[in-house]
Amino acid sequence: MTHSSDDRVLGTLLRSGCTVAVGDGFGTPQVVFEELSEAARAVGGVRLLLGWMPAEPRGLDLTAFADVRTVMPGWGLRKAVAAGLAHFVPIRLSQVPALIHNVIRPDVLVATVVATGGGHTFANEISWQKAAVDAGARVAAITSSAAPMCAAGALLPADQVVIVGSTDQPPGDMPGARTDPITERLAARLLPLIPEGTRLQVGPGSLGSLLLSTLTVPVRIDSGLLPDEVVDLDNRGLLLGEPVTTYLAGGPRLREWAEGRPVLHPVEYTHDVSRLSADPFVAVNTAVEVDVHGQINVEGTATAVFGGIGGHGDYAAAAATTVGGVSIIAVSTTHNGASTLVSSLSRPVSTPAHDVGIVVTERGSVDLRGLDRTERTAALADLWGEAGVRKQAVER
């Protein structure tokens, strides 16, 4: 059951021309979405900033706002972007704090928090929310009794926090990973590339989950999203130290495991390329398309945006820079019968070729490091084999 303030405190924080940011991830404060929409429509001229929404934000009426921007259209905002209700700002996750400080400075941050030690901390994710607070936003806080207390760092500034409601609804659950023979072959190809004791990042989805489930060497986890499989890794004695993450992306057992552990950090820390590249670091990510030069598209196809840049470029760049580490892209050679190796990307480059070290498919792998452009193209064509190169026009 959810309890909202009787005097509609949230509405009193809005004014015409202000910018409201909404905390993202599975802990996004959806219990006040309808109230926020009503208040914004009543005030008029309110701008909205959104982040990663794992599901469509039910109750959030985007037409109630004068302008809606998102730094991550997938997964839940793809329809809104396609319909023109939200503008996708193409930006790496590490750059969002600078955007918030320099260009889109929120006046209000609507966020889910947990009470602890006489104050409040973010719950289930921190992401870029700390940047909004540091930029001066007042926190319209929904206190949760069901979210884990696992944020590292200081409490939120008490003078910036205004309690606008409470909830006992738990954060949303990450859908269970679904595997198939191709994903299993990809994971098997990846296992020999993960050294014992390395720091490891995996992208969201079934491949990253399966890789963590099948690892046989101990690793440190340094990843934007923390999935359920980290709990299994710990139970097998293969988790070294406390994970570093900014989003919990699992279910009840992950949240129970994370309770009391300082695993959540802001993106200024989790996606800091300098920090990530200081020690051996392996990043495992996937792609929608790879072009013949090794450039990566993770945003979508020629007809639809369904992903986003997120931390893909941050982790790839860091892993490509570190001594003893590597940036890996793992992708099946075909999707829906079409080759994923293309002559030209259907959307702008998400991650440049020079931040891609090893490419893995179900057929094998190729190390592109040290190759010239002609050699890289030949190596990728050979890796894709009979799937070939899909030729297409470039959409810009």
CSV table of C-alpha atoms in Angstrom, one decimal:
chain,number,residue,atom,x,y,z
A,1,MET,CA,0.0,0.0,0.0
A,2,THR,CA,1.2,3.5,-0.8
A,3,HIS,CA,0.6,6.6,1.3
A,4,SER,CA,0.8,10.1,-0.3
A,5,SER,CA,0.8,13.3,1.6
A,6,ASP,CA,-2.7,14.7,2.2
A,7,ASP,CA,-1.7,18.3,1.3
A,8,ARG,CA,-0.1,17.4,-2.0
A,9,VAL,CA,3.3,18.7,-1.1
A,10,LEU,CA,4.8,17.7,-4.4
A,11,GLY,CA,2.7,20.2,-6.3
A,12,THR,CA,3.9,23.0,-4.1
A,13,LEU,CA,7.5,22.4,-5.2
A,14,LEU,CA,6.7,23.1,-8.9
A,15,ARG,CA,6.5,26.4,-10.7
A,16,SER,CA,6.1,27.4,-14.3
A,17,GLY,CA,9.4,27.2,-16.1
A,18,CYS,CA,11.0,24.8,-13.7
A,19,THR,CA,12.8,21.6,-14.5
A,20,VAL,CA,11.9,18.3,-12.8
A,21,ALA,CA,14.1,15.2,-12.9
A,22,VAL,CA,12.7,11.8,-12.0
A,23,GLY,CA,15.0,9.2,-10.5
A,24,ASP,CA,15.4,6.2,-12.8
A,25,GLY,CA,16.0,2.5,-12.7
A,26,PHE,CA,13.8,-0.2,-11.1
A,27,GLY,CA,13.3,2.0,-8.0
A,28,THR,CA,11.8,4.9,-10.0
A,29,PRO,CA,9.1,6.6,-7.9
A,30,GLN,CA,6.2,5.6,-10.0
A,31,VAL,CA,3.8,5.8,-7.1
A,32,VAL,CA,3.7,9.6,-7.5
A,33,PHE,CA,3.7,9.7,-11.3
A,34,GLU,CA,0.0,10.6,-11.6
A,35,GLU,CA,0.3,13.2,-8.9
A,36,LEU,CA,3.4,14.7,-10.6
A,37,SER,CA,1.6,14.8,-14.0
A,38,GLU,CA,-1.5,16.5,-12.5
A,39,ALA,CA,0.7,19.0,-10.7
A,40,ALA,CA,2.7,19.8,-13.8
A,41,ARG,CA,-0.4,20.3,-16.0
A,42,ALA,CA,-1.9,22.6,-13.4
A,43,VAL,CA,1.2,24.7,-13.1
A,44,GLY,CA,2.1,24.7,-16.8
A,45,GLY,CA,5.5,25.1,-18.5
A,46,VAL,CA,7.2,22.4,-16.5
A,47,ARG,CA,10.2,20.6,-18.2
A,48,LEU,CA,11.0,17.0,-17.4
A,49,LEU,CA,14.3,15.1,-17.4
A,50,LEU,CA,14.2,11.3,-17.4
A,51,GLY,CA,16.9,8.6,-17.3
A,52,TRP,CA,16.8,4.8,-17.8
A,53,MET,CA,13.3,3.4,-17.4
A,54,PRO,CA,13.3,-0.4,-17.4
A,55,ALA,CA,9.5,-0.4,-18.1
A,56,GLU,CA,7.0,2.1,-19.5
A,57,PRO,CA,6.4,4.7,-16.8
A,58,ARG,CA,2.8,4.0,-16.1
A,59,GLY,CA,0.9,7.0,-14.7
A,60,LEU,CA,3.4,9.5,-16.1
A,61,ASP,CA,1.6,11.7,-18.6
A,62,LEU,CA,4.3,13.1,-20.8
A,63,THR,CA,1.8,15.5,-22.5
A,64,ALA,CA,1.5,17.3,-19.2
A,65,PHE,CA,5.0,18.7,-19.6
A,66,ALA,CA,6.3,21.5,-21.8
A,67,ASP,CA,9.4,19.5,-22.8
A,68,VAL,CA,10.6,16.0,-22.0
A,69,ARG,CA,14.2,14.9,-22.4
A,70,THR,CA,15.8,11.5,-21.7
A,71,VAL,CA,19.4,10.5,-21.6
A,72,MET,CA,18.4,6.8,-22.1
A,73,PRO,CA,15.4,5.8,-24.3
A,74,GLY,CA,15.6,2.1,-23.7
A,75,TRP,CA,13.8,0.2,-22.5
A,76,GLY,CA,10.6,1.8,-21.3
A,77,LEU,CA,10.8,5.1,-23.2
A,78,ARG,CA,11.3,3.8,-26.7
A,79,LYS,CA,7.6,4.3,-27.6
A,80,ALA,CA,7.6,7.8,-26.2
A,81,VAL,CA,10.7,8.7,-28.2
A,82,ALA,CA,9.2,7.2,-31.4
A,83,ALA,CA,6.0,9.1,-30.9
A,84,GLY,CA,7.9,12.4,-30.4
A,85,LEU,CA,6.8,12.8,-26.8
A,86,ALA,CA,10.3,12.6,-25.5
A,87,HIS,CA,13.6,13.8,-27.0
A,88,PHE,CA,16.6,11.4,-26.7
A,89,VAL,CA,19.8,13.2,-25.8
A,90,PRO,CA,22.6,11.1,-27.2
A,91,ILE,CA,25.1,11.1,-24.3
A,92,ARG,CA,27.3,8.7,-22.4
A,93,LEU,CA,26.3,8.0,-18.9
A,94,SER,CA,29.5,9.5,-17.5
A,95,GLN,CA,28.6,12.8,-19.2
A,96,VAL,CA,25.2,13.2,-17.6
A,97,PRO,CA,26.4,14.9,-14.4
A,98,ALA,CA,28.1,17.6,-16.5
A,99,LEU,CA,24.9,18.0,-18.6
A,100,ILE,CA,22.9,18.4,-15.3
A,101,HIS,CA,25.3,21.0,-13.9
A,102,ASN,CA,25.9,22.9,-17.1
A,103,VAL,CA,22.8,22.7,-19.4
A,104,ILE,CA,19.8,21.0,-17.8
A,105,ARG,CA,19.8,22.0,-14.2
A,106,PRO,CA,16.9,20.4,-12.3
A,107,ASP,CA,15.0,22.5,-9.8
A,108,VAL,CA,13.4,19.4,-8.3
A,109,LEU,CA,14.4,15.7,-8.2
A,110,VAL,CA,11.6,13.3,-7.5
A,111,ALA,CA,13.3,10.2,-6.0
A,112,THR,CA,12.8,7.1,-3.9
A,113,VAL,CA,14.8,7.1,-0.7
A,114,VAL,CA,15.3,5.0,2.5
A,115,ALA,CA,15.6,6.4,6.0
A,116,THR,CA,18.9,5.6,7.8
A,117,GLY,CA,21.0,7.1,10.5
A,118,GLY,CA,18.8,10.1,11.1
A,119,GLY,CA,18.7,11.0,7.4
A,120,HIS,CA,18.0,9.6,4.0
A,121,THR,CA,19.9,7.9,1.2
A,122,PHE,CA,18.9,6.9,-2.3
A,123,ALA,CA,17.4,3.4,-2.6
A,124,ASN,CA,18.0,0.7,-5.2
A,125,GLU,CA,20.1,3.0,-7.5
A,126,ILE,CA,22.0,6.2,-7.3
A,127,SER,CA,22.8,6.7,-11.0
A,128,TRP,CA,23.0,10.5,-11.9
A,129,GLN,CA,20.7,11.6,-9.0
A,130,LYS,CA,23.6,12.7,-6.8
A,131,ALA,CA,24.6,15.2,-9.6
A,132,ALA,CA,21.1,16.7,-9.5
A,133,VAL,CA,21.4,17.1,-5.7
A,134,ASP,CA,24.9,18.6,-6.0
A,135,ALA,CA,23.5,21.0,-8.6
A,136,GLY,CA,21.0,22.3,-6.1
A,137,ALA,CA,17.8,20.4,-6.8
A,138,ARG,CA,15.3,20.0,-4.0
A,139,VAL,CA,14.6,16.3,-3.4
A,140,ALA,CA,10.9,15.5,-3.5
A,141,ALA,CA,11.4,12.2,-1.6
A,142,ILE,CA,9.2,9.1,-1.4
A,143,THR,CA,10.4,7.1,1.5
A,144,SER,CA,10.4,3.3,0.9
A,145,SER,CA,10.2,0.6,3.5
A,146,ALA,CA,10.8,-2.1,1.0
A,147,ALA,CA,13.9,-0.9,-0.9
A,148,PRO,CA,17.4,-2.0,0.3
A,149,MET,CA,19.7,0.3,2.2
A,150,CYS,CA,22.9,-0.2,0.2
A,151,ALA,CA,24.2,3.2,-0.9
A,152,ALA,CA,27.8,4.1,-0.2
A,153,GLY,CA,28.7,7.7,0.8
A,154,ALA,CA,27.1,10.5,2.8
A,155,LEU,CA,23.5,11.1,3.6
A,156,LEU,CA,21.4,13.4,1.4
A,157,PRO,CA,21.6,17.1,2.6
A,158,ALA,CA,18.7,17.4,5.1
A,159,ASP,CA,17.9,20.9,4.0
A,160,GLN,CA,17.3,19.8,0.4
A,161,VAL,CA,15.0,16.9,1.2
A,162,VAL,CA,11.2,17.3,1.3
A,163,ILE,CA,9.2,14.2,2.1
A,164,VAL,CA,6.2,14.0,-0.3
A,165,GLY,CA,5.0,10.5,0.3
A,166,SER,CA,5.9,6.9,1.3
A,167,THR,CA,5.5,3.4,0.0
A,168,ASP,CA,5.9,-0.2,1.0
A,169,GLN,CA,5.9,-1.4,-2.6
A,170,PRO,CA,9.3,-3.0,-3.5
A,171,PRO,CA,11.3,-1.8,-6.5
A,172,GLY,CA,10.6,-3.5,-9.8
A,173,ASP,CA,12.2,-6.8,-10.7
A,174,MET,CA,14.5,-7.4,-13.6
A,175,PRO,CA,12.9,-10.1,-15.9
A,176,GLY,CA,14.6,-13.4,-15.7
A,177,ALA,CA,17.3,-14.0,-18.3
A,178,ARG,CA,16.3,-16.2,-21.2
A,179,THR,CA,19.0,-18.3,-22.8
A,180,ASP,CA,19.2,-20.0,-26.1
A,181,PRO,CA,21.9,-22.1,-27.9
A,182,ILE,CA,23.5,-19.0,-29.5
A,183,THR,CA,23.7,-17.2,-26.1
A,184,GLU,CA,25.2,-20.3,-24.5
A,185,ARG,CA,27.8,-20.6,-27.3
A,186,LEU,CA,28.7,-16.9,-26.9
A,187,ALA,CA,29.1,-17.3,-23.1
A,188,ALA,CA,31.3,-20.4,-23.7
A,189,ARG,CA,33.5,-18.3,-26.0
A,190,LEU,CA,33.8,-15.6,-23.4
A,191,LEU,CA,34.9,-17.7,-20.5
A,192,PRO,CA,38.6,-18.2,-21.5
A,193,LEU,CA,38.9,-14.4,-22.0
A,194,ILE,CA,38.1,-13.6,-18.3
A,195,PRO,CA,41.3,-13.8,-16.2
A,196,GLU,CA,41.2,-14.9,-12.6
A,197,GLY,CA,41.0,-11.9,-10.2
A,198,THR,CA,40.2,-9.3,-12.9
A,199,ARG,CA,37.6,-6.6,-12.5
A,200,LEU,CA,34.7,-7.4,-14.7
A,201,GLN,CA,31.8,-5.4,-16.2
A,202,VAL,CA,28.9,-7.1,-18.0
A,203,GLY,CA,26.2,-5.4,-20.0
A,204,PRO,CA,22.5,-6.0,-19.1
A,205,GLY,CA,20.7,-9.0,-20.6
A,206,SER,CA,20.8,-12.7,-20.9
A,207,LEU,CA,24.4,-12.9,-22.1
A,208,GLY,CA,25.9,-11.1,-19.1
A,209,SER,CA,23.7,-13.1,-16.7
A,210,LEU,CA,24.8,-16.4,-18.2
A,211,LEU,CA,28.4,-15.4,-18.2
A,212,LEU,CA,28.3,-14.7,-14.5
A,213,SER,CA,26.4,-18.0,-13.9
A,214,THR,CA,29.1,-20.0,-15.7
A,215,LEU,CA,32.3,-18.3,-14.5
A,216,THR,CA,34.7,-20.7,-12.8
A,217,VAL,CA,37.3,-18.1,-11.7
A,218,PRO,CA,37.0,-15.4,-9.0
A,219,VAL,CA,36.5,-11.9,-10.2
A,220,ARG,CA,35.6,-8.4,-8.9
A,221,ILE,CA,32.4,-6.9,-10.2
A,222,ASP,CA,32.6,-3.3,-11.4
A,223,SER,CA,29.5,-2.8,-13.5
A,224,GLY,CA,26.7,-0.3,-14.1
A,225,LEU,CA,24.0,-2.8,-13.4
A,226,LEU,CA,24.1,-5.5,-10.7
A,227,PRO,CA,22.1,-8.6,-11.6
A,228,ASP,CA,20.8,-11.5,-9.5
A,229,GLU,CA,23.6,-13.7,-10.7
A,230,VAL,CA,26.1,-11.8,-8.5
A,231,VAL,CA,24.4,-13.5,-5.5
A,232,ASP,CA,25.1,-16.9,-7.1
A,233,LEU,CA,28.7,-15.8,-7.8
A,234,ASP,CA,29.1,-15.0,-4.1
A,235,ASN,CA,27.6,-18.3,-3.1
A,236,ARG,CA,30.1,-20.1,-5.2
A,237,GLY,CA,33.0,-18.3,-3.5
A,238,LEU,CA,33.9,-16.5,-6.7
A,239,LEU,CA,33.1,-12.9,-5.8
A,240,LEU,CA,36.1,-10.8,-4.7
A,241,GLY,CA,35.3,-7.9,-2.4
A,242,GLU,CA,32.2,-5.8,-2.6
A,243,PRO,CA,30.7,-5.1,-6.1
A,244,VAL,CA,30.7,-1.6,-7.5
A,245,THR,CA,27.5,-0.6,-9.2
A,246,THR,CA,25.0,2.2,-9.6
A,247,TYR,CA,21.8,0.3,-10.4
A,248,LEU,CA,20.4,-2.9,-8.7
A,249,ALA,CA,18.8,-4.9,-11.6
A,250,GLY,CA,17.5,-8.1,-10.1
A,251,GLY,CA,14.8,-9.4,-7.8
A,252,PRO,CA,14.0,-10.0,-4.1
A,253,ARG,CA,17.1,-12.2,-3.5
A,254,LEU,CA,19.5,-9.5,-4.9
A,255,ARG,CA,17.9,-6.8,-2.8
A,256,GLU,CA,18.0,-9.0,0.3
A,257,TRP,CA,21.7,-9.8,-0.4
A,258,ALA,CA,22.5,-6.1,-1.0
A,259,GLU,CA,20.9,-4.9,2.2
A,260,GLY,CA,23.6,-3.2,4.4
A,261,ARG,CA,26.3,-3.6,1.7
A,262,PRO,CA,27.8,-0.4,0.4
A,263,VAL,CA,27.5,-1.4,-3.3
A,264,LEU,CA,25.7,1.6,-4.8
A,265,HIS,CA,27.8,4.6,-6.0
A,266,PRO,CA,27.0,7.6,-8.2
A,267,VAL,CA,27.9,7.5,-11.9
A,268,GLU,CA,30.7,10.0,-11.2
A,269,TYR,CA,32.4,7.1,-9.6
A,270,THR,CA,31.1,4.0,-11.3
A,271,HIS,CA,31.6,5.3,-14.8
A,272,ASP,CA,34.8,7.3,-14.2
A,273,VAL,CA,37.1,6.1,-17.0
A,274,SER,CA,40.3,7.1,-15.1
A,275,ARG,CA,39.3,5.0,-12.1
A,276,LEU,CA,38.2,2.1,-14.2
A,277,SER,CA,41.4,2.0,-16.2
A,278,ALA,CA,43.7,2.1,-13.2
A,279,ASP,CA,43.8,-1.7,-12.8
A,280,PRO,CA,43.2,-4.6,-15.2
A,281,PHE,CA,39.6,-4.3,-16.3
A,282,VAL,CA,37.6,-6.5,-18.7
A,283,ALA,CA,34.4,-5.0,-20.2
A,284,VAL,CA,31.9,-7.4,-21.9
A,285,ASN,CA,29.2,-5.7,-23.9
A,286,THR,CA,27.1,-6.5,-26.9
A,287,ALA,CA,25.8,-4.6,-30.0
A,288,VAL,CA,22.9,-4.1,-32.3
A,289,GLU,CA,25.3,-3.8,-35.3
A,290,VAL,CA,29.0,-3.9,-35.9
A,291,ASP,CA,30.3,-2.3,-39.1
A,292,VAL,CA,33.2,-3.5,-41.2
A,293,HIS,CA,35.6,-1.1,-39.3
A,294,GLY,CA,34.6,-2.4,-35.9
A,295,GLN,CA,32.4,0.6,-35.0
A,296,ILE,CA,29.4,-0.2,-32.7
A,297,ASN,CA,25.7,0.8,-32.8
A,298,VAL,CA,23.7,0.1,-29.7
A,299,GLU,CA,20.9,2.6,-30.2
A,300,GLY,CA,18.6,0.7,-32.6
A,301,THR,CA,17.8,0.0,-36.2
A,302,ALA,CA,17.1,2.2,-39.2
A,303,THR,CA,13.5,2.3,-38.3
A,304,ALA,CA,13.5,2.5,-34.5
A,305,VAL,CA,15.5,3.6,-31.4
A,306,PHE,CA,15.2,0.9,-28.8
A,307,GLY,CA,18.4,1.2,-26.9
A,308,GLY,CA,20.7,4.0,-25.8
A,309,ILE,CA,24.4,4.8,-25.3
A,310,GLY,CA,24.3,4.4,-21.6
A,311,GLY,CA,27.6,3.2,-20.1
A,312,HIS,CA,28.6,1.2,-23.2
A,313,GLY,CA,31.2,3.7,-24.4
A,314,ASP,CA,32.5,4.5,-20.9
A,315,TYR,CA,33.3,0.9,-20.1
A,316,ALA,CA,34.6,0.1,-23.5
A,317,ALA,CA,37.0,3.1,-23.4
A,318,ALA,CA,38.2,2.2,-19.9
A,319,ALA,CA,38.8,-1.4,-20.7
A,320,ALA,CA,40.6,-0.5,-23.9
A,321,THR,CA,42.9,1.8,-21.9
A,322,THR,CA,43.8,-0.5,-19.0
A,323,VAL,CA,47.0,-2.5,-19.0
A,324,GLY,CA,46.1,-6.2,-18.7
A,325,GLY,CA,42.4,-5.7,-19.6
A,326,VAL,CA,40.4,-5.6,-22.8
A,327,SER,CA,37.1,-4.3,-24.3
A,328,ILE,CA,35.1,-7.2,-25.6
A,329,ILE,CA,32.0,-7.0,-27.9
A,330,ALA,CA,30.0,-10.2,-28.0
A,331,VAL,CA,27.2,-10.5,-30.6
A,332,SER,CA,25.6,-13.3,-32.6
A,333,THR,CA,26.4,-13.2,-36.4
A,334,THR,CA,22.7,-12.8,-37.3
A,335,HIS,CA,19.5,-11.4,-35.8
A,336,ASN,CA,16.1,-12.3,-37.2
A,337,GLY,CA,17.9,-13.8,-40.2
A,338,ALA,CA,20.0,-10.7,-41.0
A,339,SER,CA,23.7,-10.3,-40.5
A,340,THR,CA,24.8,-8.1,-37.7
A,341,LEU,CA,28.0,-7.2,-39.6
A,342,VAL,CA,27.1,-4.2,-41.8
A,343,SER,CA,28.7,-2.1,-44.4
A,344,SER,CA,27.4,1.1,-42.7
A,345,LEU,CA,25.7,1.5,-39.4
A,346,SER,CA,22.0,2.4,-39.6
A,347,ARG,CA,22.5,4.9,-36.8
A,348,PRO,CA,25.4,7.1,-35.6
A,349,VAL,CA,28.4,5.4,-33.9
A,350,SER,CA,27.7,4.6,-30.2
A,351,THR,CA,31.2,3.2,-29.5
A,352,PRO,CA,34.2,3.9,-31.8
A,353,ALA,CA,36.2,1.1,-33.3
A,354,HIS,CA,39.4,2.1,-31.4
A,355,ASP,CA,37.6,1.2,-28.1
A,356,VAL,CA,36.9,-2.3,-29.3
A,357,GLY,CA,39.5,-4.9,-28.6
A,358,ILE,CA,38.1,-8.4,-29.1
A,359,VAL,CA,34.9,-9.3,-31.0
A,360,VAL,CA,33.2,-12.6,-30.1
A,361,THR,CA,30.5,-14.4,-32.0
A,362,GLU,CA,29.1,-17.9,-31.7
A,363,ARG,CA,31.6,-18.9,-34.4
A,364,GLY,CA,34.7,-17.8,-32.5
A,365,SER,CA,36.6,-14.6,-31.7
A,366,VAL,CA,39.0,-12.2,-33.3
A,367,ASP,CA,41.5,-9.8,-31.6
A,368,LEU,CA,41.5,-6.5,-33.4
A,369,ARG,CA,44.2,-4.9,-31.3
A,370,GLY,CA,47.3,-4.1,-33.3
A,371,LEU,CA,45.6,-4.5,-36.7
A,372,ASP,CA,45.4,-1.8,-39.3
A,373,ARG,CA,42.0,-1.0,-40.9
A,374,THR,CA,42.3,-3.3,-43.8
A,375,GLU,CA,43.3,-6.2,-41.5
A,376,ARG,CA,40.4,-5.4,-39.1
A,377,THR,CA,37.9,-5.5,-41.9
A,378,ALA,CA,39.2,-8.8,-43.2
A,379,ALA,CA,39.3,-10.3,-39.7
A,380,LEU,CA,35.6,-9.3,-39.1
A,381,ALA,CA,34.5,-10.7,-42.4
A,382,ASP,CA,36.2,-14.0,-41.7
A,383,LEU,CA,34.6,-14.2,-38.2
A,384,TRP,CA,31.1,-13.6,-39.6
A,385,GLY,CA,31.7,-16.2,-42.3
A,386,GLU,CA,28.7,-17.2,-44.4
A,387,ALA,CA,26.5,-14.6,-42.6
A,388,GLY,CA,28.4,-12.1,-44.7
A,389,VAL,CA,28.2,-8.3,-44.6
A,390,ARG,CA,24.8,-6.7,-44.8
A,391,LYS,CA,24.8,-3.6,-47.1
A,392,GLN,CA,22.5,-0.8,-46.2
A,393,ALA,CA,22.0,2.9,-46.4
A,394,VAL,CA,23.0,5.0,-43.5
A,395,GLU,CA,20.4,6.9,-41.5
A,396,ARG,CA,21.4,10.1,-39.9
